[in-house]
The first five atom37 places (N, CA, C, CB, O) and aatype in JSON, in Angstrom:
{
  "aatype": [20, 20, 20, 20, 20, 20, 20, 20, 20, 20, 20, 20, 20, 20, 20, 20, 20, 20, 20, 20, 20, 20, 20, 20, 20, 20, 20, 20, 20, 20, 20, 20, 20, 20, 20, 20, 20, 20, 20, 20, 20, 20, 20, 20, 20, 20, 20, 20, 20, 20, 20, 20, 20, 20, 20, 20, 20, 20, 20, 20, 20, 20, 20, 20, 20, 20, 20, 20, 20, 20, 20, 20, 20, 20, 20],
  "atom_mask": [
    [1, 1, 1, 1, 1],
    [1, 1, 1, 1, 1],
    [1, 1, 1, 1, 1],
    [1, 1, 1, 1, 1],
    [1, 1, 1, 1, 1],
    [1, 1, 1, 1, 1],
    [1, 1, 1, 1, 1],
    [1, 1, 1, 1, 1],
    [1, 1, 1, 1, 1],
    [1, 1, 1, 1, 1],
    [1, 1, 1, 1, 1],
    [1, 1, 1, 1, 1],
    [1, 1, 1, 1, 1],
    [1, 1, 1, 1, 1],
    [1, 1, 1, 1, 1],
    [1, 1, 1, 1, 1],
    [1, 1, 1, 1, 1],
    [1, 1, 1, 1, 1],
    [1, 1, 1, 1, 1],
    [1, 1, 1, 1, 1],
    [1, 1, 1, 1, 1],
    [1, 1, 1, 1, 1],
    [1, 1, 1, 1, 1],
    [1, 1, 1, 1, 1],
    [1, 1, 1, 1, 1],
    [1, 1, 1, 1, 1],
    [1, 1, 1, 1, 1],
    [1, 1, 1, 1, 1],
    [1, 1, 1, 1, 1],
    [1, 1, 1, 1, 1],
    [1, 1, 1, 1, 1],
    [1, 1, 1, 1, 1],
    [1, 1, 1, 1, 1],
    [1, 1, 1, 1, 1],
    [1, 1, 1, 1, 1],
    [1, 1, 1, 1, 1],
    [1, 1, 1, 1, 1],
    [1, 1, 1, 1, 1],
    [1, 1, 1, 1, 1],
    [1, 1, 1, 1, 1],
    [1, 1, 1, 1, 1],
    [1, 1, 1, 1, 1],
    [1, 1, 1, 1, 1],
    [1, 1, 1, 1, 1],
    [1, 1, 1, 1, 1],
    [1, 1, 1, 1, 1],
    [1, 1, 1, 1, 1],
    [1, 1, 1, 1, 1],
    [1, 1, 1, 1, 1],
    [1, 1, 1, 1, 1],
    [1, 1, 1, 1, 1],
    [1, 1, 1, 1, 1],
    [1, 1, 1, 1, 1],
    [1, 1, 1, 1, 1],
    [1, 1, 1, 1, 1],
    [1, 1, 1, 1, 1],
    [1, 1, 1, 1, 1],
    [1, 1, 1, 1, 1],
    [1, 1, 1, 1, 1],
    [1, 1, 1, 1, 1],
    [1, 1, 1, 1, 1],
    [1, 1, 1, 1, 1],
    [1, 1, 1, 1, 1],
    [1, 1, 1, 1, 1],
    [1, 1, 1, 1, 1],
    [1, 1, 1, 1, 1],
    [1, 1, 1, 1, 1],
    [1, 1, 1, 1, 1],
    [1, 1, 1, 1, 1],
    [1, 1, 1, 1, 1],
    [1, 1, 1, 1, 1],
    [1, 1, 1, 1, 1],
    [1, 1, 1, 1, 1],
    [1, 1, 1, 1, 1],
    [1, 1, 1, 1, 1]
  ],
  "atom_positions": [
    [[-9.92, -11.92, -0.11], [-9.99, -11.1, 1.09], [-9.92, -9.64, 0.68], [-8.87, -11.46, 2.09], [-9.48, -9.26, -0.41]],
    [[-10.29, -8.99, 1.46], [-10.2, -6.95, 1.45], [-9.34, -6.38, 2.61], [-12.0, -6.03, 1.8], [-9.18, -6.56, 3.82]],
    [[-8.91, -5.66, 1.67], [-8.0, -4.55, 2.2], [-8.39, -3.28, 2.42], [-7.01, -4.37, 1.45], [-9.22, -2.95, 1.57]],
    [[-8.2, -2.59, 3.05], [-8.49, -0.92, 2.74], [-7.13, -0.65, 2.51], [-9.22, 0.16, 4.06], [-6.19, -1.22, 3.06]],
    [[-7.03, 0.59, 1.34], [-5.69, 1.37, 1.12], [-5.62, 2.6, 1.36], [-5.24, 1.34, -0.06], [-6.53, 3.17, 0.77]],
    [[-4.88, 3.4, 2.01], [-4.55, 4.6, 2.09], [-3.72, 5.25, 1.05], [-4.06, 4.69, 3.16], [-2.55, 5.21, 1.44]],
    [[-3.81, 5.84, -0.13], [-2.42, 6.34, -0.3], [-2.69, 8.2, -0.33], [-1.66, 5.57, -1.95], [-3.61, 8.96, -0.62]],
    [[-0.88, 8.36, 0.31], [-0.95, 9.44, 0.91], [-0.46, 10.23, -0.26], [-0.25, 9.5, 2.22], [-0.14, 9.66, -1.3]],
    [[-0.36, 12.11, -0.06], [0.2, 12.85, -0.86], [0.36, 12.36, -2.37], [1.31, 13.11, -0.28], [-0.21, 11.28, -2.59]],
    [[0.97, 12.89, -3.37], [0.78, 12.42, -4.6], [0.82, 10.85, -5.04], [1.64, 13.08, -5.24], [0.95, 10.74, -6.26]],
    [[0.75, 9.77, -4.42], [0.28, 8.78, -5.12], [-0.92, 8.16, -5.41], [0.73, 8.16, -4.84], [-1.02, 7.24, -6.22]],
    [[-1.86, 8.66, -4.75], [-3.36, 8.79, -4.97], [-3.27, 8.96, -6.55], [-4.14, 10.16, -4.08], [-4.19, 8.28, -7.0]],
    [[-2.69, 9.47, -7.42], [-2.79, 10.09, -8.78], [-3.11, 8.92, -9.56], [-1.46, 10.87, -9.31], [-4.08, 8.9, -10.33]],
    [[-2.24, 7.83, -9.38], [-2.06, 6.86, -9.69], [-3.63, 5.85, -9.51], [-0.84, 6.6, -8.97], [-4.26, 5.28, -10.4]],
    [[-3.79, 5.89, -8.64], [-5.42, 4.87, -8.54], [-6.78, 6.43, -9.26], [-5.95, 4.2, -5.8], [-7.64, 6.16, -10.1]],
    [[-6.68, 7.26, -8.91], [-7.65, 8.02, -9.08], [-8.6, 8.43, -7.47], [-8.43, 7.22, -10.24], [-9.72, 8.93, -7.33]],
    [[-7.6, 7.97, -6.46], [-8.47, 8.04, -4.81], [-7.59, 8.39, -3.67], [-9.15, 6.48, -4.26], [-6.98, 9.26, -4.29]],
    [[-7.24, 8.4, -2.92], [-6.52, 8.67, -1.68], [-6.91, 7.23, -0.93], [-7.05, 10.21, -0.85], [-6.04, 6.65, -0.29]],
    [[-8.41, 6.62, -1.04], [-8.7, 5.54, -0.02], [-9.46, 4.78, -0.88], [-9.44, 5.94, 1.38], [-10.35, 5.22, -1.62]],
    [[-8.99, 3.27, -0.74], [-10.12, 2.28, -1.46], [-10.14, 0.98, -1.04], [-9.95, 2.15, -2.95], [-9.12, 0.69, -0.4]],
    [[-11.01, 0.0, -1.19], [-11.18, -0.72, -0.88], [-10.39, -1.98, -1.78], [-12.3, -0.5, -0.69], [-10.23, -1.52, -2.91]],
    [[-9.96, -3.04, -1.73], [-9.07, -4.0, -3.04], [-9.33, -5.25, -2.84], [-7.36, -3.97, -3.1], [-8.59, -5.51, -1.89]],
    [[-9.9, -6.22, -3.11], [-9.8, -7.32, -3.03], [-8.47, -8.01, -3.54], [-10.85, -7.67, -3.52], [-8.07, -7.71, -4.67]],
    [[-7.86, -8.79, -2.88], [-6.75, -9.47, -3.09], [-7.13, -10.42, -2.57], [-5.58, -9.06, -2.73], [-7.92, -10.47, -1.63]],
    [[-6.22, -11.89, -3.5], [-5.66, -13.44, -2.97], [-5.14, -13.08, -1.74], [-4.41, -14.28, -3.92], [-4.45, -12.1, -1.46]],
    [[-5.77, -14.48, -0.68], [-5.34, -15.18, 0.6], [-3.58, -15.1, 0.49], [-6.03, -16.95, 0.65], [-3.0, -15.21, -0.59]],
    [[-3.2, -14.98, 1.21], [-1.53, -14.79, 1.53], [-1.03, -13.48, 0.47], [-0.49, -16.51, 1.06], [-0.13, -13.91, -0.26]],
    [[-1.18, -12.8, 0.33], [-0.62, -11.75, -1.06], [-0.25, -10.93, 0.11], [-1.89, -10.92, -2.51], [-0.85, -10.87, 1.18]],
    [[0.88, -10.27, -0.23], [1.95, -9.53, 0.76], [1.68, -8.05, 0.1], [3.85, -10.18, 0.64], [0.77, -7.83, -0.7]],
    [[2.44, -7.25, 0.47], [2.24, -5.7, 0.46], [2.96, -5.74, -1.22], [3.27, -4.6, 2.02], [2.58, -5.09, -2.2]],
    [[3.69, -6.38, -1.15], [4.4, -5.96, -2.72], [3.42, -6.71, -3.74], [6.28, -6.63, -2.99], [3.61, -6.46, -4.93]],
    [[2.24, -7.75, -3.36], [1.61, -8.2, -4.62], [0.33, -7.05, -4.45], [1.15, -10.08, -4.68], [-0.57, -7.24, -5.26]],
    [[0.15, -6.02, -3.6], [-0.91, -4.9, -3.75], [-0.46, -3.56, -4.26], [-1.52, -4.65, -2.43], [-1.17, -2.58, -4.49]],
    [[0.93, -3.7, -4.4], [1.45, -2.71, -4.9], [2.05, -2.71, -6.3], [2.24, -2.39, -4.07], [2.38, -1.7, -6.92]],
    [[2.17, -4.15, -6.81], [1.62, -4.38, -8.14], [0.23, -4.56, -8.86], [2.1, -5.26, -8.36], [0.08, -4.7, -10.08]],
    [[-0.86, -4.52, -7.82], [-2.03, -4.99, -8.21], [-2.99, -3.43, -8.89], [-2.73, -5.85, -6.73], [-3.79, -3.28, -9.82]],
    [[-2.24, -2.28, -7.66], [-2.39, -1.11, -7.83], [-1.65, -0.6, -8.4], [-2.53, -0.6, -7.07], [-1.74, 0.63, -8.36]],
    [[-0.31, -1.31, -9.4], [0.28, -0.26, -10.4], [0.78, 0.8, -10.06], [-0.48, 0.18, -11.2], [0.58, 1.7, -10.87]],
    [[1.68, 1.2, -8.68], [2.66, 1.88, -8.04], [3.91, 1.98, -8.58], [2.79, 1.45, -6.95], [4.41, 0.9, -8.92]],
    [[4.48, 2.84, -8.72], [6.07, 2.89, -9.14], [6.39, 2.52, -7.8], [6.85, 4.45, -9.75], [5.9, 3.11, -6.84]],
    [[7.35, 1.39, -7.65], [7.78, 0.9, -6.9], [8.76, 2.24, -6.23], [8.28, -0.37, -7.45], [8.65, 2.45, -5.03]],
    [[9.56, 2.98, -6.93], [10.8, 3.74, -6.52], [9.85, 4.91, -5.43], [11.82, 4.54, -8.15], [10.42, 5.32, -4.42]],
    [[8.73, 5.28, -5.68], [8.13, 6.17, -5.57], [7.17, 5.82, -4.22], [7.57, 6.46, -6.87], [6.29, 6.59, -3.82]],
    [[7.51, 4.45, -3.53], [6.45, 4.3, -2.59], [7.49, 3.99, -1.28], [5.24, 3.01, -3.05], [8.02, 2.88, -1.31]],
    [[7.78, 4.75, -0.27], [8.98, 5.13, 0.67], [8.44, 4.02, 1.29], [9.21, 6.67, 1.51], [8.82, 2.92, 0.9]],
    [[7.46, 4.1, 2.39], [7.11, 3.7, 3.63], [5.82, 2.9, 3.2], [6.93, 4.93, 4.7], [5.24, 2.95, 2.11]],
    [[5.55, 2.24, 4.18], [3.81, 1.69, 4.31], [3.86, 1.04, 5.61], [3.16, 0.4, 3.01], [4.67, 0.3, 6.17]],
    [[2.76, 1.55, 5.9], [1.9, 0.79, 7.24], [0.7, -0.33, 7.08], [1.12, 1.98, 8.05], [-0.1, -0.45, 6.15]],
    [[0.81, -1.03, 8.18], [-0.21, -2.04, 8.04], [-1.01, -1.93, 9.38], [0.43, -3.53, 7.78], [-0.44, -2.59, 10.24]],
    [[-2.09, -1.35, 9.83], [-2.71, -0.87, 10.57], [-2.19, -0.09, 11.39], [-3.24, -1.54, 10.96], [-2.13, -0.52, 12.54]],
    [[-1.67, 1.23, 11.15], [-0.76, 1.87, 11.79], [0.35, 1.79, 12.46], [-1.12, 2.23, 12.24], [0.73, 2.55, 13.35]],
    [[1.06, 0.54, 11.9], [2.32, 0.08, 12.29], [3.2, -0.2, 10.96], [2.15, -1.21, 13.2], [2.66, -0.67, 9.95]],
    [[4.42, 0.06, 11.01], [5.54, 0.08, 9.92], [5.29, -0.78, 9.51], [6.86, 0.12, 10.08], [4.2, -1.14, 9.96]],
    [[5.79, -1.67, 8.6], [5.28, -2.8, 8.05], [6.59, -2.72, 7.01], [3.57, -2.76, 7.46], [7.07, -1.61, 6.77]],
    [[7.18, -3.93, 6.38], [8.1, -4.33, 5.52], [7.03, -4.74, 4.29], [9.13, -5.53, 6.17], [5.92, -5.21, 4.52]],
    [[7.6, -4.46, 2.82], [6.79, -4.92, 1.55], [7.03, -6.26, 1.47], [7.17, -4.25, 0.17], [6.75, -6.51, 0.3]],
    [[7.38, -7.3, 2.0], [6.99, -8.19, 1.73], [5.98, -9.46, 3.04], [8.17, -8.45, 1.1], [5.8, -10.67, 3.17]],
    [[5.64, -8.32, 3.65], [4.81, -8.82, 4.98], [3.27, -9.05, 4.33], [4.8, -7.45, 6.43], [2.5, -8.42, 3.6]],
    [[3.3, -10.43, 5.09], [1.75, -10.77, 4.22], [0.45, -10.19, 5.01], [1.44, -12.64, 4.07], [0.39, -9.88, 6.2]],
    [[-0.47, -10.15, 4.13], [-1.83, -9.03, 4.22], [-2.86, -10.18, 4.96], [-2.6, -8.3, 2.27], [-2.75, -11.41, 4.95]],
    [[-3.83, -9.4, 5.56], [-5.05, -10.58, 5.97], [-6.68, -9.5, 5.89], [-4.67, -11.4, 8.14], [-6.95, -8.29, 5.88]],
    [[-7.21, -10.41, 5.85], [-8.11, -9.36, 5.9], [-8.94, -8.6, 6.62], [-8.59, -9.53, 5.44], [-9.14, -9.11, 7.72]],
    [[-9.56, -7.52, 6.45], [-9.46, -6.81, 7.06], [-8.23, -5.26, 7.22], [-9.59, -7.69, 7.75], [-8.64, -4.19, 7.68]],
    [[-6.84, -5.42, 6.77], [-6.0, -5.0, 7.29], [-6.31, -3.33, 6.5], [-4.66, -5.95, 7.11], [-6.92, -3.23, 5.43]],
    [[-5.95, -2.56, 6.99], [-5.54, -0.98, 6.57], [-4.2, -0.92, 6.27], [-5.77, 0.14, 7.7], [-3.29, -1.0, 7.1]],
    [[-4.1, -0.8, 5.28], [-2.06, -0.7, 4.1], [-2.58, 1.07, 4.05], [-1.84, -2.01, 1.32], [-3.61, 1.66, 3.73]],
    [[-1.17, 1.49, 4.6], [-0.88, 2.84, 4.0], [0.23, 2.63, 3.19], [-0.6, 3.98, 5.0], [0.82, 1.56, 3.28]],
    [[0.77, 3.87, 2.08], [1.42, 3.85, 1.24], [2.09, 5.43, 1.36], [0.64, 3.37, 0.09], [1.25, 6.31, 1.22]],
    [[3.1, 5.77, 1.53], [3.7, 6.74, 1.57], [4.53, 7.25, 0.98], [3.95, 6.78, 2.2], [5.54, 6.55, 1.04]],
    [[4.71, 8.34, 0.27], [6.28, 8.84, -0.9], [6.76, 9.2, -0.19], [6.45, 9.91, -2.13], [6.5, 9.62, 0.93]],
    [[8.32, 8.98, -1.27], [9.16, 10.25, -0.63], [8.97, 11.27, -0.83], [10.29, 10.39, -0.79], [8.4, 11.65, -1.86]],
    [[9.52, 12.28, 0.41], [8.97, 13.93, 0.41], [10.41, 14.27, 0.44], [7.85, 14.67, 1.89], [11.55, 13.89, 0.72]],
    [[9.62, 15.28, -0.05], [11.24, 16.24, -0.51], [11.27, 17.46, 0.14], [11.45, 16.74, -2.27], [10.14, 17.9, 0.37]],
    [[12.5, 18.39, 0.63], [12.3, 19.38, 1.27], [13.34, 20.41, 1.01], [12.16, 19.04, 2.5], [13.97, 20.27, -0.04]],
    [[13.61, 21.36, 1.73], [14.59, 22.27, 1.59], [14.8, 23.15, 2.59], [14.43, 22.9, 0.58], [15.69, 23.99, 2.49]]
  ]
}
């Protein structure tokens, strides 16, 4: 199945894109796309699954839009 990925602010660095397309295995949850894409786990705050919060171990279907979000830092 396909996914679209968003990733936001500096973790794009990491794939080489901000948005891409991924084929993943039937039932694979947010944490087997975030090993598939080679994410520092510490480094990925939030994610959405079609513009709704979503937990990393909520399973994917296809079709779905995964965002990926860091932590931001401020002052």
């Amino acid at each position: 199945m396909k996914v679209t990925v968003k990733l936001f602010a500096m973790l794009s660095k990491y794939t080489g894109s901000s948005t891409l397309t991924i084929e993943i295995p039937q039932g694979a949850t947010v944490n087997d796309l975030i090993k598939k894409l080679a994410l520092p786990l510490n480094e990925v705050f939030n994610c959405t699954i079609n513009g709704q919060n979503a937990d990393f171990n909520t399973k994917l279907k296809d079709g779905d839009t995964v965002g990926f979000y860091p932590y931001i830092g401020g002052g």
